[in-house]
Amino acid sequence: MRSAGLKVIAGKEFRDHLQSRKFHLIFGVFLVIAVIGLIGGAVEYQKQLDDYNKNQAAVSDDEFESHSYFSWKPTILSAFNEMTTLMTTIGVILGIAMGFDLITREKESKSLKILLSHPIYRDEVINGKALGGVAAIALAMGIVLVISLAIMLLFGIVPNFEETVRMFLFGALSFLLVFSFFAIALFMSTVAKDSGSAIIYTLIIMIVLSSLLPIFTYGSVYTAVFGQPPDPPETSSMIRYGGGGVYVSSAVAIDVEGVKSDPEVDEAWQEYEEKSRAYWEQRQAVNDAVSLLSPTSNYQRLALAVTNPQMAQMMKNSYDPISADDEIPQDGFSALFALLGDMAKNIAALIITPALFFGLAWVRFMREDVR
C-alpha cells in the first residue's frame, strides 16, 4: 500500500524530533522565556485593568477621551506581545534546527541510498519527513497554548470566547511562521551537500527575509532610493501636525471686530500637502510590498491584529491621521475579521512561503541523483 511507507517515515521523523537533544534545548529555552513573559504580562494586565477602570470613571463624559487610546479596554492578549518577539527569534531558530539536516544527514550517513533501495517511493520519503516535522511543530505550539491558558487561570484570568478564539488564531499564525523557516531549511537540506552548508544557506535567507528587507523600507536606505520627503513652504499660515510625517494645511476664518471674513487658503501649503501625502502613500505602498516577502513581517503584523486590533488599526492609519480617528474599530469579531480581511495578502503570503519552499524541496528531492 502506497501510504504505508509515508506513515512509517512520518512517525519515525516525529519521534526523532521529540527525542532530539537540539529540539529539547531550543524548545526548553523558548518555553522558559515564554512562561516568564506570560507571567509578567498577566501581572501587567491586572495593573492595566485597574487603571482602565479608574480612567473610565474619571472621563466617562469626555468625548475625546472616550475615543482615545486610554479608553481601550485592556486584554490579556496583550501579554502575547512578548510571545511575538520570541517567535520571530527562538521560534524561527527552532524551525531551522528541525529542518536543516533532514536530507543532508541521510546523505552524510549513506542511509538515504539504503532507504531508497527498499520498496518505497521517493515522494513518501520527503512527504513523511515534512509531515513528521509539521506534527512536531504543531505539538510544540499546542504545548505553548495550553501552558499559556494554565498561567491565565492561575492568575484568576478567564478568557472569554473571543479571547480564546484569538489565542488559537495567534497559535495558528505562530505555527505558520515556524513552519515557514522549517520549509526553507528543508529546501536547503535538499540542495546543500552537507549539513554545515545547509545551515549557513538557511541563516543567510533568514537574515535577508527577517532583517535586510524590513530595513530597506526604513530610514536612509529608502530615501537614498526614492528621495527625501518634500520640504514645507515658508509661510505664516496655521498648520496642524499629524502623525507619520503628514502635515495638514488648514484654512482659517478671520474674525475682525465681529465680522467674519472668508477662510484664507494657502496654495503653497495645499500643494505641499498633496506632495507630502503622495510621498508617504508611496512609501507605505513600497513598505507593504517588500514586507510581503518577509514571513516575520507578515507574522508581526497579523499577530498584532489578533492580539490588539485597535493598536494595529491605529498603526495602519499612521500615515492618514485625519481618517484614523473615525476608523478605530470597536471590540468584537467584526472589527477583528475586518482587519484580518484587510490583511488578506499578508495571510496569503504567510501560507504561500512554506508551500513554495516545500514544493521546491519536493521537486529537488525527486530529481536527486543518489549514488
Coordinates of C-alpha atoms in Angstrom, one line a residue:
M1 CA 0.0 0.0 0.0
R2 CA 1.5 3.4 -1.1
S3 CA 0.6 5.2 2.2
A4 CA 2.2 2.6 4.4
G5 CA 5.7 4.0 3.8
L6 CA 4.5 7.5 4.4
K7 CA 3.1 6.7 7.8
V8 CA 6.2 4.8 8.9
I9 CA 8.6 7.6 7.8
A10 CA 6.3 10.4 9.3
G11 CA 6.1 8.5 12.6
K12 CA 9.8 8.0 12.7
E13 CA 10.6 11.6 12.0
F14 CA 8.1 12.8 14.6
R15 CA 9.7 10.5 17.2
D16 CA 13.2 11.6 16.2
H17 CA 12.2 15.3 16.6
L18 CA 10.7 14.7 20.0
Q19 CA 13.8 12.7 21.1
S20 CA 16.3 15.2 19.6
R21 CA 18.6 17.0 22.1
K22 CA 18.6 20.2 20.0
F23 CA 14.7 20.2 20.0
H24 CA 14.7 19.8 23.7
L25 CA 17.3 22.5 24.2
I26 CA 15.7 25.2 22.0
F27 CA 12.1 24.4 22.9
G28 CA 13.0 24.3 26.6
V29 CA 14.6 27.8 26.4
F30 CA 11.7 29.1 24.4
L31 CA 9.2 27.7 26.9
V32 CA 11.0 29.1 30.0
I33 CA 11.2 32.6 28.5
A34 CA 7.6 32.4 27.3
V35 CA 6.4 31.4 30.7
I36 CA 8.3 34.3 32.4
G37 CA 6.9 36.7 29.8
L38 CA 3.4 35.5 30.2
I39 CA 3.6 35.8 34.0
G40 CA 4.9 39.3 33.6
G41 CA 2.1 40.0 31.1
A42 CA -0.6 38.7 33.4
V43 CA 0.7 41.0 36.2
E44 CA 0.8 44.0 33.8
Y45 CA -2.7 43.1 32.6
Q46 CA -4.1 43.3 36.1
K47 CA -2.5 46.7 36.5
Q48 CA -3.8 48.0 33.2
L49 CA -7.3 46.8 34.1
D50 CA -7.2 48.8 37.4
D51 CA -6.0 51.9 35.5
Y52 CA -8.7 51.4 32.8
N53 CA -11.4 51.3 35.4
K54 CA -10.1 54.4 37.1
N55 CA -9.9 56.3 33.8
Q56 CA -13.4 55.2 32.7
A57 CA -14.8 56.6 36.0
A58 CA -12.9 59.8 35.6
V59 CA -13.5 60.6 31.9
S60 CA -16.8 58.9 31.2
D61 CA -18.3 62.1 29.9
D62 CA -15.3 63.3 28.0
E63 CA -16.0 62.8 24.2
F64 CA -12.3 62.9 23.3
E65 CA -11.0 60.6 25.9
S66 CA -13.8 58.1 25.2
H67 CA -12.3 57.6 21.7
S68 CA -8.6 57.7 22.7
Y69 CA -6.0 55.1 23.3
F70 CA -6.7 55.3 27.1
S71 CA -10.3 54.3 26.5
W72 CA -9.4 50.9 25.1
K73 CA -10.2 48.1 27.4
P74 CA -7.0 46.1 28.2
T75 CA -7.0 42.4 27.1
I76 CA -4.9 39.5 28.3
L77 CA -3.9 39.0 24.7
S78 CA -1.6 42.0 25.1
A79 CA 0.6 39.6 27.2
F80 CA 1.3 37.8 24.0
N81 CA 3.3 40.7 22.6
E82 CA 6.3 39.2 24.3
M83 CA 5.5 35.9 22.6
T84 CA 5.5 37.6 19.2
T85 CA 9.1 38.6 19.8
L86 CA 10.0 35.1 20.9
M87 CA 8.5 33.6 17.8
T88 CA 10.5 35.8 15.5
T89 CA 13.7 34.8 17.2
I90 CA 13.7 31.5 19.1
G91 CA 10.7 30.1 17.3
V92 CA 12.4 30.7 13.9
I93 CA 15.6 29.1 15.2
L94 CA 13.6 26.1 16.3
G95 CA 12.1 25.7 12.9
I96 CA 15.5 25.9 11.2
A97 CA 17.1 23.5 13.7
M98 CA 14.4 20.9 12.9
G99 CA 14.8 21.1 9.1
F100 CA 18.3 21.9 8.1
D101 CA 19.7 18.4 8.2
L102 CA 16.7 16.2 7.4
I103 CA 18.1 15.2 4.0
T104 CA 21.8 16.1 4.4
R105 CA 22.0 13.8 7.5
E106 CA 20.8 10.9 5.4
K107 CA 23.3 11.7 2.7
E108 CA 26.2 12.0 5.1
S109 CA 25.4 8.7 6.8
K110 CA 24.7 7.0 3.4
S111 CA 21.4 5.9 4.8
L112 CA 19.4 7.7 2.1
K113 CA 20.7 5.3 -0.6
I114 CA 19.8 2.3 1.7
L115 CA 16.4 3.8 2.4
L116 CA 15.6 4.3 -1.3
S117 CA 16.7 0.7 -2.1
H118 CA 13.7 -0.5 -0.1
P119 CA 10.2 -0.8 -1.8
I120 CA 9.3 2.8 -1.0
Y121 CA 8.5 5.8 -3.2
R122 CA 10.7 8.9 -3.1
D123 CA 7.7 11.2 -2.5
E124 CA 6.9 9.2 0.6
V125 CA 10.3 10.0 2.0
I126 CA 10.1 13.8 1.5
N127 CA 6.4 13.9 2.4
G128 CA 7.0 11.8 5.5
K129 CA 9.9 13.9 6.7
A130 CA 7.7 17.1 6.2
L131 CA 4.7 15.6 8.0
G132 CA 6.8 14.5 10.9
G133 CA 8.2 18.0 11.3
V134 CA 4.8 19.6 10.9
A135 CA 3.4 17.3 13.6
A136 CA 6.3 18.1 16.0
I137 CA 5.9 21.9 15.4
A138 CA 2.1 21.6 15.9
L139 CA 2.7 19.7 19.2
A140 CA 5.1 22.4 20.3
M141 CA 2.7 25.2 19.6
G142 CA -0.1 23.3 21.3
I143 CA 2.0 22.9 24.4
V144 CA 2.7 26.7 24.4
L145 CA -1.1 27.5 24.1
V146 CA -2.0 25.0 26.9
I147 CA 0.6 26.5 29.3
S148 CA -0.5 30.0 28.4
L149 CA -4.1 29.2 29.3
A150 CA -2.9 27.5 32.5
I151 CA -0.9 30.6 33.6
M152 CA -4.0 32.8 33.0
L153 CA -6.2 30.5 35.1
L154 CA -3.6 30.6 37.9
F155 CA -3.8 34.4 38.0
G156 CA -7.6 34.2 38.0
I157 CA -8.0 35.4 34.4
V158 CA -10.6 33.5 32.5
P159 CA -10.5 34.5 28.8
N160 CA -13.9 34.9 27.1
F161 CA -14.9 33.2 23.9
E162 CA -13.5 36.0 21.7
E163 CA -10.1 36.0 23.5
T164 CA -10.0 32.2 23.3
V165 CA -10.5 32.3 19.5
R166 CA -7.8 35.0 19.2
M167 CA -5.5 32.8 21.2
F168 CA -6.0 29.9 18.7
L169 CA -5.5 32.3 15.8
F170 CA -2.3 33.5 17.4
G171 CA -1.2 29.9 17.7
A172 CA -2.0 29.2 14.1
L173 CA 0.0 32.2 12.9
S174 CA 2.9 31.1 15.1
F175 CA 2.8 27.7 13.6
L176 CA 2.9 29.1 10.1
L177 CA 5.9 31.2 10.9
V178 CA 7.9 28.3 12.4
F179 CA 6.8 26.0 9.6
S180 CA 7.9 28.7 7.0
F181 CA 11.5 28.5 8.2
F182 CA 11.3 24.7 8.7
A183 CA 10.3 24.5 5.0
I184 CA 13.2 26.9 4.0
A185 CA 15.6 24.7 6.0
L186 CA 14.2 21.6 4.4
F187 CA 14.8 23.0 0.9
M188 CA 18.3 24.0 1.8
S189 CA 18.9 20.5 3.1
T190 CA 17.9 19.1 -0.3
V191 CA 20.2 21.4 -2.3
A192 CA 23.3 21.5 0.0
K193 CA 26.0 18.9 0.0
D194 CA 26.3 18.7 3.8
S195 CA 24.6 19.9 6.9
G196 CA 27.1 22.7 7.5
S197 CA 26.4 24.3 4.1
A198 CA 22.6 23.8 4.7
I199 CA 22.6 25.7 8.0
I200 CA 24.7 28.5 6.5
Y201 CA 22.4 28.9 3.5
T202 CA 19.3 28.9 5.7
L203 CA 20.7 31.5 8.1
I204 CA 21.6 33.8 5.1
I205 CA 18.0 33.6 3.8
M206 CA 16.7 34.1 7.3
I207 CA 18.8 37.3 7.7
V208 CA 17.7 38.6 4.3
L209 CA 14.0 37.9 4.9
S210 CA 13.8 39.0 8.6
S211 CA 16.3 41.9 8.8
L212 CA 17.5 43.2 5.4
L213 CA 14.1 43.5 3.7
P214 CA 12.5 45.4 6.6
I215 CA 15.5 47.7 6.9
F216 CA 15.1 48.6 3.2
T217 CA 11.7 50.3 3.8
Y218 CA 13.0 52.5 6.7
G219 CA 15.4 55.4 7.1
S220 CA 18.3 56.3 4.9
V221 CA 18.0 53.2 2.6
Y222 CA 14.6 54.2 1.3
T223 CA 15.4 57.9 1.0
A224 CA 18.6 57.0 -0.9
V225 CA 16.4 55.2 -3.5
F226 CA 13.3 57.3 -3.6
G227 CA 14.5 60.6 -2.3
Q228 CA 13.7 62.8 0.7
P229 CA 10.1 63.9 1.6
P230 CA 9.1 67.3 0.3
D231 CA 10.1 70.3 2.4
P232 CA 7.3 72.5 3.8
P233 CA 6.9 76.0 2.3
E234 CA 8.0 79.1 4.3
T235 CA 4.7 80.7 5.3
S236 CA 3.0 82.0 8.4
S237 CA -0.2 80.1 7.8
M238 CA -1.5 78.0 10.6
I239 CA -0.7 74.3 10.3
R240 CA -1.7 71.2 12.2
Y241 CA 0.8 68.5 12.6
G242 CA -0.3 64.9 12.3
G243 CA 1.5 61.5 12.9
G244 CA 3.5 59.6 10.4
G245 CA 5.2 62.6 8.9
V246 CA 1.9 64.0 7.4
Y247 CA 1.3 67.7 7.5
V248 CA -2.2 69.1 7.1
S249 CA -2.7 72.7 6.0
S250 CA -5.8 74.5 7.2
A251 CA -8.0 77.4 6.1
V252 CA -8.7 79.8 8.9
A253 CA -11.6 82.1 9.2
I254 CA -10.6 85.6 10.4
D255 CA -12.8 87.4 12.9
V256 CA -12.2 91.1 12.8
E257 CA -14.4 93.3 15.1
G258 CA -17.3 90.8 14.9
V259 CA -17.2 90.4 11.1
K260 CA -16.0 87.0 9.8
S261 CA -14.1 87.0 6.6
D262 CA -13.8 84.1 4.2
P263 CA -11.3 81.5 5.0
E264 CA -7.9 82.0 3.6
V265 CA -6.4 79.1 1.7
D266 CA -2.6 78.9 1.4
E267 CA -2.0 77.4 -2.0
A268 CA 1.6 76.7 -1.2
W269 CA 0.6 74.6 1.8
Q270 CA -2.1 72.8 -0.3
E271 CA 0.5 71.9 -2.9
Y272 CA 2.9 70.8 -0.2
E273 CA 0.2 68.7 1.5
E274 CA -0.6 66.9 -1.8
K275 CA 3.1 66.1 -2.5
S276 CA 3.7 65.0 1.1
R277 CA 0.6 62.8 1.1
A278 CA 1.7 61.2 -2.2
Y279 CA 5.2 60.7 -0.9
W280 CA 4.1 58.9 2.3
E281 CA 1.5 56.9 0.5
Q282 CA 4.1 55.7 -2.0
R283 CA 6.4 54.9 0.9
Q284 CA 3.7 52.9 2.6
A285 CA 2.9 51.0 -0.6
V286 CA 6.6 50.1 -1.0
N287 CA 6.8 49.1 2.6
D288 CA 3.7 46.8 2.2
A289 CA 5.0 45.2 -1.0
V290 CA 8.5 44.5 0.4
S291 CA 7.1 43.2 3.7
L292 CA 5.1 40.6 1.9
L293 CA 8.3 38.8 1.1
S294 CA 9.2 38.6 4.8
P295 CA 7.5 35.9 6.8
T296 CA 8.5 37.6 10.1
S297 CA 7.0 41.0 8.9
N298 CA 3.7 39.3 7.9
Y299 CA 3.6 37.4 11.2
Q300 CA 4.3 40.5 13.3
R301 CA 1.5 42.5 11.5
L302 CA -1.0 39.7 11.8
A303 CA -0.1 38.8 15.4
L304 CA -0.6 42.5 16.4
A305 CA -4.0 42.5 14.6
V306 CA -5.0 39.4 16.5
T307 CA -3.7 40.4 20.0
N308 CA -4.5 44.1 19.7
P309 CA -6.8 45.1 16.8
Q310 CA -7.2 48.7 17.9
M311 CA -3.4 49.3 18.0
A312 CA -3.0 47.5 14.7
Q313 CA -5.7 49.8 13.1
M314 CA -4.0 52.9 14.5
M315 CA -0.6 51.9 13.2
K316 CA -2.2 51.0 9.8
N317 CA -3.6 54.6 9.6
S318 CA -0.5 56.3 10.9
Y319 CA 0.0 57.9 7.5
D320 CA -3.5 59.2 7.5
P321 CA -4.2 60.7 10.9
I322 CA -7.3 62.5 9.7
S323 CA -9.3 59.4 8.9
A324 CA -7.8 57.3 11.6
D325 CA -9.9 58.8 14.3
D326 CA -13.0 57.6 12.6
E327 CA -11.8 54.2 11.7
I328 CA -10.6 52.9 15.1
P329 CA -12.6 49.7 15.4
Q330 CA -14.8 48.7 18.3
D331 CA -14.3 45.5 20.2
G332 CA -15.7 42.2 18.7
F333 CA -15.3 39.7 16.0
S334 CA -16.4 42.2 13.3
A335 CA -13.5 44.5 14.0
L336 CA -11.0 41.6 14.2
F337 CA -12.2 39.9 11.0
A338 CA -12.5 43.2 9.1
L339 CA -8.9 43.9 10.0
L340 CA -7.7 40.4 9.0
G341 CA -9.7 40.7 5.8
D342 CA -7.8 43.9 5.0
M343 CA -4.6 41.9 5.7
A344 CA -5.6 39.0 3.4
K345 CA -2.5 39.5 1.3
N346 CA -0.3 39.0 4.4
I347 CA -2.2 35.8 5.3
A348 CA -1.7 34.5 1.8
A349 CA 2.0 35.4 1.8
L350 CA 2.4 33.6 5.2
I351 CA 0.8 30.4 3.7
I352 CA 2.5 30.6 0.3
T353 CA 6.0 30.9 1.6
P354 CA 6.2 27.4 3.3
A355 CA 4.2 25.9 0.4
L356 CA 6.6 27.4 -2.1
F357 CA 9.8 26.2 -0.4
F358 CA 8.3 22.8 0.4
G359 CA 7.4 22.5 -3.3
L360 CA 10.9 23.4 -4.3
A361 CA 12.3 20.9 -1.8
W362 CA 9.9 18.2 -3.1
V363 CA 10.9 18.8 -6.8
R364 CA 14.6 18.9 -5.9
F365 CA 14.5 15.7 -3.9
M366 CA 12.6 13.9 -6.6
R367 CA 15.3 14.8 -9.1
E368 CA 18.1 14.0 -6.7
D369 CA 20.8 11.8 -8.1
V370 CA 21.5 9.4 -5.2
R371 CA 24.7 7.4 -5.6

